[in-house]
Coordinates of C-alpha atoms in Angstrom, one line a residue:
M998 CA -23.1 0.6 14.7
S999 CA -19.9 0.3 12.5
A1000 CA -18.3 3.8 11.5
L1001 CA -17.4 2.1 8.0
T1002 CA -18.7 -1.0 6.4
L1003 CA -17.8 -2.8 3.2
R1004 CA -20.0 -5.5 1.9
A1005 CA -19.1 -7.7 -1.1
V1006 CA -16.8 -5.1 -2.5
S1007 CA -15.0 -6.4 -5.8
K1008 CA -12.7 -4.8 -8.3
R1009 CA -11.2 -6.5 -11.4
Y1010 CA -8.5 -5.3 -13.9
G1011 CA -9.0 -7.3 -17.0
T1012 CA -8.2 -11.0 -15.9
V1013 CA -6.7 -9.9 -12.4
I1014 CA -9.2 -9.9 -9.6
A1015 CA -7.8 -7.3 -7.1
C1016 CA -10.6 -7.4 -4.6
D1017 CA -13.0 -10.4 -4.5
G1018 CA -16.2 -9.9 -2.4
V1019 CA -14.4 -8.1 0.6
D1020 CA -16.5 -7.6 3.8
L1021 CA -15.0 -5.4 6.3
D1022 CA -16.4 -3.6 9.5
I1023 CA -14.5 -0.7 11.2
D1024 CA -16.0 0.3 14.6
P1025 CA -15.7 3.7 16.4
G1026 CA -13.3 3.6 19.3
E1027 CA -10.9 0.9 17.7
I1028 CA -7.5 0.6 15.9
H1029 CA -8.2 -2.1 13.2
G1030 CA -5.3 -3.9 11.7
L1031 CA -5.3 -4.6 7.8
L1032 CA -2.7 -7.2 6.7
G1033 CA -1.7 -8.8 3.5
E1034 CA 1.1 -9.4 1.1
N1035 CA 1.8 -6.8 -1.7
G1036 CA -0.9 -7.4 -4.3
A1037 CA -3.4 -8.8 -1.7
G1038 CA -5.9 -5.9 -2.4
K1039 CA -5.3 -3.7 0.6
S1040 CA -4.2 -0.7 -1.7
T1041 CA -7.1 -1.2 -4.2
L1042 CA -9.5 -1.2 -1.3
M1043 CA -8.3 2.0 0.2
R1044 CA -8.3 3.7 -3.4
I1045 CA -12.0 2.7 -3.6
L1046 CA -12.5 4.1 -0.3
F1047 CA -11.1 7.4 -1.4
G1048 CA -12.8 7.5 -4.8
L1049 CA -9.6 6.9 -6.7
E1050 CA -11.1 3.6 -8.1
T1051 CA -14.5 2.6 -9.0
R1052 CA -15.8 -0.7 -7.4
D1053 CA -17.3 -3.1 -9.8
A1054 CA -19.7 -4.6 -7.2
G1055 CA -20.7 -4.3 -3.5
T1056 CA -21.6 -1.5 -1.1
V1057 CA -19.9 1.0 1.2
L1058 CA -21.8 2.2 4.3
R1059 CA -21.0 5.2 6.4
D1060 CA -22.5 4.9 9.9
G1061 CA -25.1 2.4 8.4
E1062 CA -26.0 4.4 5.5
P1063 CA -25.0 3.6 1.7
V1064 CA -22.6 6.1 0.1
R1065 CA -21.3 6.9 -3.2
I1066 CA -17.6 8.0 -3.2
A1067 CA -16.8 9.6 -6.8
G1068 CA -13.5 11.2 -5.6
P1069 CA -11.3 12.3 -2.7
Q1070 CA -13.7 15.4 -2.1
D1071 CA -16.5 12.9 -1.4
A1072 CA -14.4 10.8 0.9
A1073 CA -13.3 13.8 2.9
A1074 CA -17.1 15.2 3.2
L1075 CA -17.8 11.7 4.5
G1076 CA -15.1 12.1 7.2
L1077 CA -12.5 9.6 5.7
G1078 CA -8.9 10.6 6.2
M1079 CA -5.9 8.9 5.0
V1080 CA -2.0 9.2 5.6
H1081 CA -0.3 7.5 2.8
Q1082 CA 3.0 5.5 2.9
H1083 CA 4.8 7.9 0.6
F1084 CA 4.7 11.5 1.7
S1085 CA 2.9 14.1 -0.2
L1086 CA 4.6 17.1 1.0
I1087 CA 6.4 20.0 -0.9
D1088 CA 9.9 20.3 0.4
P1089 CA 10.7 24.0 -0.3
L1090 CA 7.4 25.2 1.4
P1091 CA 7.0 25.7 5.2
V1092 CA 5.1 23.3 7.3
W1093 CA 1.9 25.4 7.5
E1094 CA 1.7 25.9 3.9
N1095 CA 1.8 22.2 3.3
I1096 CA -0.9 21.7 5.8
I1097 CA -3.4 24.3 4.4
L1098 CA -2.8 23.3 0.7
G1099 CA -6.2 22.6 -1.0
D1100 CA -8.0 25.4 1.3
T1101 CA -10.3 27.7 -0.6
G1102 CA -11.1 31.4 0.2
R1103 CA -8.9 33.9 1.8
I1104 CA -5.9 32.5 3.8
R1105 CA -5.1 34.1 7.2
R1106 CA -1.6 33.2 8.0
A1107 CA -1.5 33.9 11.7
A1108 CA -4.8 32.2 12.2
A1109 CA -3.6 29.1 10.1
R1110 CA -0.5 28.8 12.1
A1111 CA -2.3 29.2 15.5
E1112 CA -4.7 26.5 14.5
I1113 CA -1.9 24.2 13.5
L1114 CA -0.3 24.8 16.8
A1115 CA -3.5 24.1 18.7
I1116 CA -4.0 20.8 16.8
A1117 CA -0.3 19.8 17.5
R1118 CA -0.7 20.4 21.3
R1119 CA -4.1 18.7 21.3
Y1120 CA -2.7 15.5 19.8
G1121 CA 0.9 15.7 21.3
L1122 CA 2.5 16.1 17.9
P1123 CA 5.0 19.1 18.3
I1124 CA 6.1 20.8 15.1
D1125 CA 7.2 24.3 14.1
P1126 CA 4.6 25.8 11.6
L1127 CA 7.5 27.9 10.0
A1128 CA 10.0 25.1 9.6
I1129 CA 10.7 24.3 5.9
V1130 CA 9.6 20.6 5.2
G1131 CA 12.8 19.8 3.3
T1132 CA 14.8 20.4 6.6
L1133 CA 12.6 18.0 8.7
S1134 CA 13.3 14.4 9.7
A1135 CA 11.1 11.5 8.6
G1136 CA 9.4 11.6 12.1
E1137 CA 8.7 15.2 11.8
R1138 CA 7.3 14.7 8.1
Q1139 CA 4.9 12.2 9.6
R1140 CA 3.6 14.5 12.1
V1141 CA 3.0 17.1 9.4
E1142 CA 1.1 14.4 7.3
L1143 CA -0.9 13.5 10.6
I1144 CA -1.8 17.1 11.6
K1145 CA -2.8 17.7 7.8
C1146 CA -5.2 14.8 8.1
L1147 CA -6.6 15.4 11.6
R1148 CA -7.0 19.0 10.7
R1149 CA -10.0 18.0 8.5
D1150 CA -11.6 16.0 11.5
P1151 CA -11.9 12.8 10.1
G1152 CA -14.3 10.1 11.8
V1153 CA -12.3 7.3 10.2
L1154 CA -8.5 7.5 9.8
I1155 CA -6.5 5.2 7.6
L1156 CA -2.7 4.9 8.0
D1157 CA -0.8 3.2 5.4
E1158 CA 2.5 1.8 6.7
P1159 CA 2.8 4.8 9.1
T1160 CA 6.1 3.7 10.8
S1161 CA 8.0 2.4 7.7
V1162 CA 10.4 5.4 8.0
L1163 CA 10.2 5.8 11.8
T1164 CA 12.5 4.9 14.6
R1165 CA 11.3 2.7 17.4
A1166 CA 10.8 5.6 19.6
E1167 CA 9.0 7.6 17.0
S1168 CA 6.7 4.7 16.3
A1169 CA 5.8 4.4 20.1
E1170 CA 5.0 8.2 20.1
L1171 CA 2.8 7.8 17.2
F1172 CA 0.6 4.9 18.5
A1173 CA 0.3 6.7 21.9
V1174 CA -1.2 9.6 19.9
L1175 CA -3.5 7.2 18.1
R1176 CA -4.7 5.5 21.3
R1177 CA -5.5 9.0 22.8
V1178 CA -7.6 9.8 19.5
V1179 CA -9.3 6.6 19.6
R1180 CA -10.3 6.4 23.3
S1181 CA -11.1 10.2 23.8
E1182 CA -12.8 11.0 20.7
R1183 CA -14.2 7.6 19.5
R1184 CA -12.6 7.8 16.0
A1185 CA -12.0 4.7 14.0
V1186 CA -8.4 4.0 13.0
V1187 CA -7.3 1.5 10.2
L1188 CA -3.7 0.6 10.4
I1189 CA -2.0 -1.0 7.3
S1190 CA 1.4 -2.4 8.4
H1191 CA 3.7 -5.3 7.5
K1192 CA 5.3 -5.2 11.0
L1193 CA 3.4 -8.0 12.7
A1194 CA 4.7 -7.4 16.2
E1195 CA 3.4 -3.7 15.6
I1196 CA -0.2 -4.9 14.6
T1197 CA -0.3 -7.4 17.7
A1198 CA 0.8 -4.4 19.9
A1199 CA -1.2 -1.6 18.6
T1200 CA -4.6 -2.9 17.3
D1201 CA -7.9 -4.2 18.7
R1202 CA -9.0 -6.3 15.8
V1203 CA -7.1 -7.5 12.7
T1204 CA -8.3 -8.7 9.2
V1205 CA -6.0 -10.4 6.8
L1206 CA -6.4 -10.3 2.9
R1207 CA -4.9 -12.8 0.5
R1208 CA -5.4 -12.8 -3.3
G1209 CA -8.2 -10.1 -2.8
R1210 CA -10.0 -12.2 -0.4
V1211 CA -10.7 -11.9 3.4
V1212 CA -9.0 -15.1 4.7
F1213 CA -8.8 -14.3 8.5
R1214 CA -10.4 -12.0 11.1
S1215 CA -9.8 -11.9 14.8
A1216 CA -9.7 -10.0 18.0
T1217 CA -5.9 -9.1 18.2
R1218 CA -5.7 -10.6 21.8
D1219 CA -7.0 -14.0 20.4
T1220 CA -4.2 -14.4 17.9
D1221 CA -0.3 -14.0 17.5
V1222 CA 2.4 -13.2 15.0
V1223 CA 2.8 -16.8 14.0
E1224 CA -0.8 -17.3 13.0
L1225 CA -1.1 -13.8 11.3
A1226 CA 2.1 -14.7 9.2
R1227 CA 0.7 -18.0 8.3
Q1228 CA -2.6 -16.5 7.2
M1229 CA -0.8 -13.8 5.2
V1230 CA 1.5 -15.9 3.1
G1231 CA -0.6 -19.2 3.3
R1232 CA 2.3 -21.3 4.7
D1233 CA 4.2 -21.6 7.9
V1234 CA 7.1 -18.8 8.3
S1235 CA 10.0 -19.5 10.5
L1236 CA 10.3 -17.1 13.6
G1237 CA 13.9 -17.9 13.7
A1238 CA 15.4 -17.1 10.3
E1239 CA 12.6 -14.7 9.4
A1240 CA 12.2 -12.7 12.6
A1241 CA 13.2 -9.4 10.9
A1242 CA 10.5 -9.9 8.3
L1243 CA 8.1 -10.2 11.1
G1244 CA 9.3 -7.1 12.8
L1245 CA 10.6 -9.3 15.7
L1246 CA 14.0 -9.2 17.4
P1247 CA 16.1 -12.3 16.4
T1248 CA 17.0 -14.9 19.1
G1249 CA 20.3 -16.8 19.3
P1250 CA 23.9 -15.6 18.6
G1251 CA 24.9 -14.1 15.3
T1252 CA 27.8 -14.9 13.1
V1253 CA 31.4 -13.7 13.8
P1254 CA 32.8 -11.6 11.0
D1255 CA 36.2 -12.5 9.4
V1256 CA 38.2 -9.3 10.1
A1257 CA 41.2 -10.7 8.2
R1258 CA 39.4 -10.1 4.9
Q1259 CA 40.5 -7.0 2.9
P1260 CA 37.6 -4.6 2.5
A1261 CA 35.8 -4.5 -0.9
M1262 CA 34.8 -0.8 -0.2
R1263 CA 36.5 1.7 2.1
L1264 CA 34.8 5.1 2.9
R1265 CA 37.3 7.6 4.2
G1266 CA 36.6 11.0 5.6
L1267 CA 33.3 11.6 3.7
V1268 CA 32.1 15.1 4.3
V1269 CA 28.7 16.4 2.9
R1270 CA 28.1 19.6 4.8
P1271 CA 26.1 19.7 7.1
F1272 CA 25.0 16.0 6.8
L1273 CA 28.0 14.0 6.9
N1274 CA 30.9 14.9 9.1
G1275 CA 33.8 12.6 8.1
V1276 CA 32.4 9.0 7.7
D1277 CA 34.8 6.1 7.9
L1278 CA 33.7 2.7 7.0
D1279 CA 35.0 -0.7 5.8
V1280 CA 32.7 -3.1 4.0
R1281 CA 34.1 -6.5 3.4
P1282 CA 33.4 -9.3 1.0
G1283 CA 31.2 -12.2 2.0
E1284 CA 29.7 -10.1 4.8
I1285 CA 26.6 -8.1 5.5
T1286 CA 27.7 -4.8 7.4
G1287 CA 24.8 -2.9 8.9
L1288 CA 24.7 0.7 9.1
Y1289 CA 22.1 1.7 11.9
G1290 CA 20.8 4.9 13.3
A1291 CA 17.9 7.0 14.0
E1292 CA 16.5 8.7 10.7
G1293 CA 18.0 12.0 9.7
N1294 CA 21.7 11.2 11.0
G1295 CA 23.2 11.2 7.5
Q1296 CA 22.1 7.8 6.0
T1297 CA 20.1 9.1 3.4
V1298 CA 22.7 11.4 2.1
L1299 CA 25.5 8.7 2.3
G1300 CA 23.0 6.6 0.1
D1301 CA 23.0 9.5 -2.4
V1302 CA 26.7 9.7 -2.4
L1303 CA 27.0 5.9 -3.2
S1304 CA 24.3 6.5 -5.7
G1305 CA 26.4 8.9 -7.5
L1306 CA 23.6 11.7 -6.9
V1307 CA 25.7 13.6 -4.5
V1308 CA 29.4 14.5 -4.8
P1309 CA 31.0 14.9 -1.3
D1310 CA 32.8 17.9 -0.3
T1311 CA 35.8 16.0 0.7
G1312 CA 36.6 12.3 1.2
I1313 CA 37.1 9.3 -0.8
V1314 CA 35.4 6.1 -1.8
E1315 CA 37.6 3.1 -2.7
L1316 CA 36.4 -0.1 -4.4
G1317 CA 39.0 -2.9 -4.6
G1318 CA 41.6 -0.5 -3.1
V1319 CA 41.1 1.9 -6.1
P1320 CA 39.8 5.5 -5.5
V1321 CA 36.6 6.1 -7.5
A1322 CA 36.5 9.4 -9.5
L1323 CA 33.1 10.5 -7.8
K1324 CA 32.5 13.4 -10.1
R1325 CA 32.4 11.2 -13.1
P1326 CA 28.7 9.9 -13.9
G1327 CA 28.5 6.3 -13.6
A1328 CA 31.9 5.6 -12.0
L1329 CA 30.8 3.9 -9.0
H1330 CA 28.6 1.5 -11.2
R1331 CA 31.6 0.8 -13.5
A1332 CA 33.8 0.1 -10.5
G1333 CA 31.4 -2.7 -9.4
L1334 CA 29.0 -1.1 -7.0
G1335 CA 25.4 -1.7 -7.1
I1336 CA 22.7 0.0 -5.1
V1337 CA 19.0 -0.5 -4.0
P1338 CA 18.1 3.1 -3.0
E1339 CA 16.0 4.1 0.0
D1340 CA 13.4 5.6 -2.3
R1341 CA 13.2 3.4 -5.3
H1342 CA 10.6 5.7 -7.0
R1343 CA 12.9 8.7 -6.7
A1344 CA 16.2 7.0 -7.6
G1345 CA 15.8 3.3 -8.4
V1346 CA 13.3 3.0 -11.2
V1347 CA 11.5 4.8 -13.9
L1348 CA 7.8 4.1 -13.1
D1349 CA 6.4 5.0 -16.6
L1350 CA 9.0 2.9 -18.5
S1351 CA 8.3 -0.9 -19.0
V1352 CA 9.4 -3.7 -16.5
A1353 CA 11.8 -4.9 -19.2
A1354 CA 13.3 -1.5 -19.6
N1355 CA 13.9 -1.0 -16.0
L1356 CA 15.6 -4.4 -15.7
V1357 CA 18.2 -3.7 -18.5
M1358 CA 18.6 0.1 -18.2
K1359 CA 22.2 -0.3 -17.0
D1360 CA 23.2 -2.8 -19.6
P1361 CA 25.6 -1.4 -22.2
V1362 CA 24.2 -3.8 -25.0
V1363 CA 22.1 -2.2 -27.5
N1364 CA 20.9 -5.4 -29.1
R1365 CA 17.1 -5.5 -28.6
R1366 CA 16.7 -9.2 -28.8
R1367 CA 19.5 -9.9 -26.3
L1368 CA 18.1 -7.1 -23.9
R1369 CA 14.7 -8.9 -24.1
R1370 CA 16.2 -12.2 -23.3
T1371 CA 18.1 -10.7 -20.5
A1372 CA 14.9 -9.2 -19.0
E1373 CA 12.9 -12.5 -19.3
R1374 CA 15.8 -14.4 -17.5
L1375 CA 16.1 -11.9 -14.7
A1376 CA 12.2 -11.9 -14.2
E1377 CA 12.1 -15.7 -13.9
E1378 CA 15.4 -16.0 -11.7
F1379 CA 14.0 -13.2 -9.2
G1380 CA 10.4 -14.3 -9.3
I1381 CA 9.2 -11.0 -10.7
V1382 CA 5.3 -11.4 -11.0
G1383 CA 3.4 -8.9 -13.3
A1384 CA 0.9 -8.8 -16.1
S1385 CA 3.8 -8.2 -18.8
L1386 CA 7.2 -7.3 -19.1
D1387 CA 5.9 -4.6 -21.4
A1388 CA 3.6 -3.2 -18.7
P1389 CA 4.7 0.2 -17.0
L1390 CA 6.6 -0.6 -13.8
R1391 CA 4.2 1.3 -11.8
T1392 CA 1.6 -1.6 -12.3
L1393 CA 3.8 -3.9 -10.2
S1394 CA 3.4 -4.4 -6.4
G1395 CA 6.0 -2.7 -4.0
G1396 CA 7.8 -6.2 -3.6
N1397 CA 8.0 -6.8 -7.2
Q1398 CA 9.4 -3.3 -7.8
Q1399 CA 12.1 -4.0 -5.3
R1400 CA 13.1 -7.3 -7.1
V1401 CA 13.4 -5.6 -10.3
V1402 CA 16.0 -3.1 -8.7
L1403 CA 17.7 -6.0 -7.0
A1404 CA 17.9 -8.2 -10.1
R1405 CA 19.1 -5.3 -12.2
E1406 CA 22.0 -4.4 -9.8
L1407 CA 23.2 -7.9 -9.1
S1408 CA 23.2 -8.9 -12.9
A1409 CA 26.0 -6.3 -13.5
H1410 CA 28.8 -8.5 -11.8
T1411 CA 28.4 -6.4 -8.7
K1412 CA 31.3 -6.6 -6.0
V1413 CA 29.6 -4.4 -3.4
L1414 CA 25.7 -4.1 -3.2
V1415 CA 24.4 -1.1 -1.0
V1416 CA 20.9 -1.7 0.2
A1417 CA 19.1 1.2 1.8
Q1418 CA 15.9 0.6 4.0
P1419 CA 15.1 -2.6 1.8
S1420 CA 11.9 -3.7 3.7
H1421 CA 10.2 -0.4 3.7
G1422 CA 6.6 -1.0 2.5
L1423 CA 7.2 -4.6 1.9
D1424 CA 5.1 -7.5 3.4
V1425 CA 6.3 -10.5 5.1
G1426 CA 6.7 -12.7 2.1
A1427 CA 8.4 -10.0 0.1
A1428 CA 10.8 -9.1 2.9
E1429 CA 11.5 -12.8 3.5
D1430 CA 12.4 -13.3 -0.1
L1431 CA 14.6 -10.1 -0.1
Y1432 CA 16.5 -11.2 3.0
A1433 CA 17.1 -14.7 1.6
R1434 CA 18.7 -13.1 -1.6
L1435 CA 21.0 -10.7 0.5
R1436 CA 22.2 -13.6 2.6
S1437 CA 22.9 -15.4 -0.7
C1438 CA 24.9 -12.5 -2.1
A1439 CA 27.2 -12.4 0.9
R1440 CA 27.7 -16.2 0.6
D1441 CA 28.7 -15.8 -3.0
G1442 CA 31.4 -13.3 -1.9
V1443 CA 29.5 -9.9 -2.5
A1444 CA 30.3 -7.2 0.1
V1445 CA 26.9 -6.0 1.4
L1446 CA 26.1 -2.8 3.0
L1447 CA 22.7 -2.6 4.7
I1448 CA 21.5 1.0 5.7
S1449 CA 18.5 0.5 8.0
T1450 CA 16.6 2.3 10.7
E1451 CA 15.0 -1.1 11.6
I1452 CA 16.8 -2.6 14.8
E1453 CA 15.2 -6.2 13.9
E1454 CA 16.4 -6.0 10.5
V1455 CA 20.2 -5.2 11.6
L1456 CA 20.4 -7.6 14.3
G1457 CA 18.7 -10.3 12.2
L1458 CA 20.7 -10.0 8.9
T1459 CA 24.3 -8.5 9.5
D1460 CA 27.6 -9.7 10.7
R1461 CA 28.8 -6.5 11.8
I1462 CA 26.9 -3.2 12.8
A1463 CA 28.2 0.4 12.6
V1464 CA 26.1 3.0 14.3
I1465 CA 25.7 6.5 12.7
A1466 CA 25.0 9.6 14.7
S1467 CA 25.2 13.2 13.7
G1468 CA 26.8 12.5 10.4
R1469 CA 29.7 10.3 11.7
I1470 CA 30.1 6.6 12.9
A1471 CA 29.6 6.7 16.6
G1472 CA 30.9 3.1 17.1
E1473 CA 31.2 -0.4 15.5
L1474 CA 30.7 -3.9 16.9
R1475 CA 30.1 -7.4 15.9
T1476 CA 26.4 -8.4 15.7
A1477 CA 27.2 -11.4 18.0
D1478 CA 28.0 -8.8 20.7
A1479 CA 25.3 -6.3 19.9
T1480 CA 22.2 -5.8 22.2
T1481 CA 19.4 -3.2 21.7
E1482 CA 20.8 -1.4 24.9
R1483 CA 24.4 -1.1 23.5
L1484 CA 23.0 0.2 20.0
G1485 CA 20.7 2.6 21.8
L1486 CA 23.7 4.2 23.7
L1487 CA 25.6 4.6 20.4
V1488 CA 22.6 6.1 18.6
G1489 CA 22.5 8.6 21.4
G1490 CA 26.2 9.4 21.0
V1491 CA 27.3 7.4 23.9
A1492 CA 30.4 5.0 23.0
R1493 CA 30.3 1.9 24.9

């Protein structure tokens, strides 16, 4: 008997059909992969399972019995647990307080900490209950979310893009934990991921959604990434040019950068204690320079500096050979720097403003008709698909939200484009479109800095790679000369 069964589940928003008669069986003792492009219906399906949305039609069965799920408490009572893509942790609080949030009755601190340590040991998820969440790396935060979920002893565990902010080693550790949970305790796991290589390596069965319908299901051993990509986007996808979008390492030699070009951006001696310890980096026009490293080595803070959110303790940023007055709001933008931030919800968009407002928010023009025409032009040029330009941005899929940020930044006569973790949460089709636009930017003479923890992404897109470790550049090499082994040594602080 399946642990969780969906039969003919449908959900409509006005004229948009989000889920169209979805059938799905999740069995105990298996990891089930759920794939689909942004907007395919995955998130709506999960929201229905957790009582955040009400299905229009269909049946949900838990262990063969029909159930009604009116809210998250009902879902928890039925043994459904979920770790969301965007962490729901409170940074100033310690780990143990984050984990017990929502508990009722008297809280015994010592007992709660002991329980958390026991769960951490049981599942091989080491964590310090007293650590402040704001000081943790992305991998450690993922452990906190997982412990928080496992503490409620779910029979069905749903993971939404769990490795989008993890290094390859952290991802391997996570899947080893999941395998132990599935095999020893007969739990059922649903893995939602855009990394097809990850799906084929980690799951037992896979289901693909497209436009709200199930279009493909298979035992994982009976399919491959080529077939899964084709089923997701409804067309053939190149394994060569689009390897990064598939979560695969590229094949063939990379391009050789032109070292004779003068840098469009120079970073010299950037220090933000204790995160950056003297970063020196050149980014040249017509090239994509990759900044690669394990999460938590200063990339996020560097992105905040280039966003204008953080002023460094010391150091300079030069654009076109001219130092930028970093203490002046908007100085980097006026000097020609555009940025697609790591967390677009925190620093890239205003979710409750309209799509149109987000597209033109950096435009100094105040003529409403002209701004509207600009928004319409950008939406068409960048293929931004949504119900309306007047709809709140939060109604768009992740891929379309990313296109809004990219369209806005490139429309401002950008000379240097900084793109941080660009494919996090994006499916194959959306990532493929994004990569094509970044390559086009470089061909047009824009200097592109790609900040990424995805080794496939860095090797597949860049001309040159700088590795950041412990807040400083540990080494730099041409992508044509790079291997996973050489990059791994540099990430570990070993110059080679």
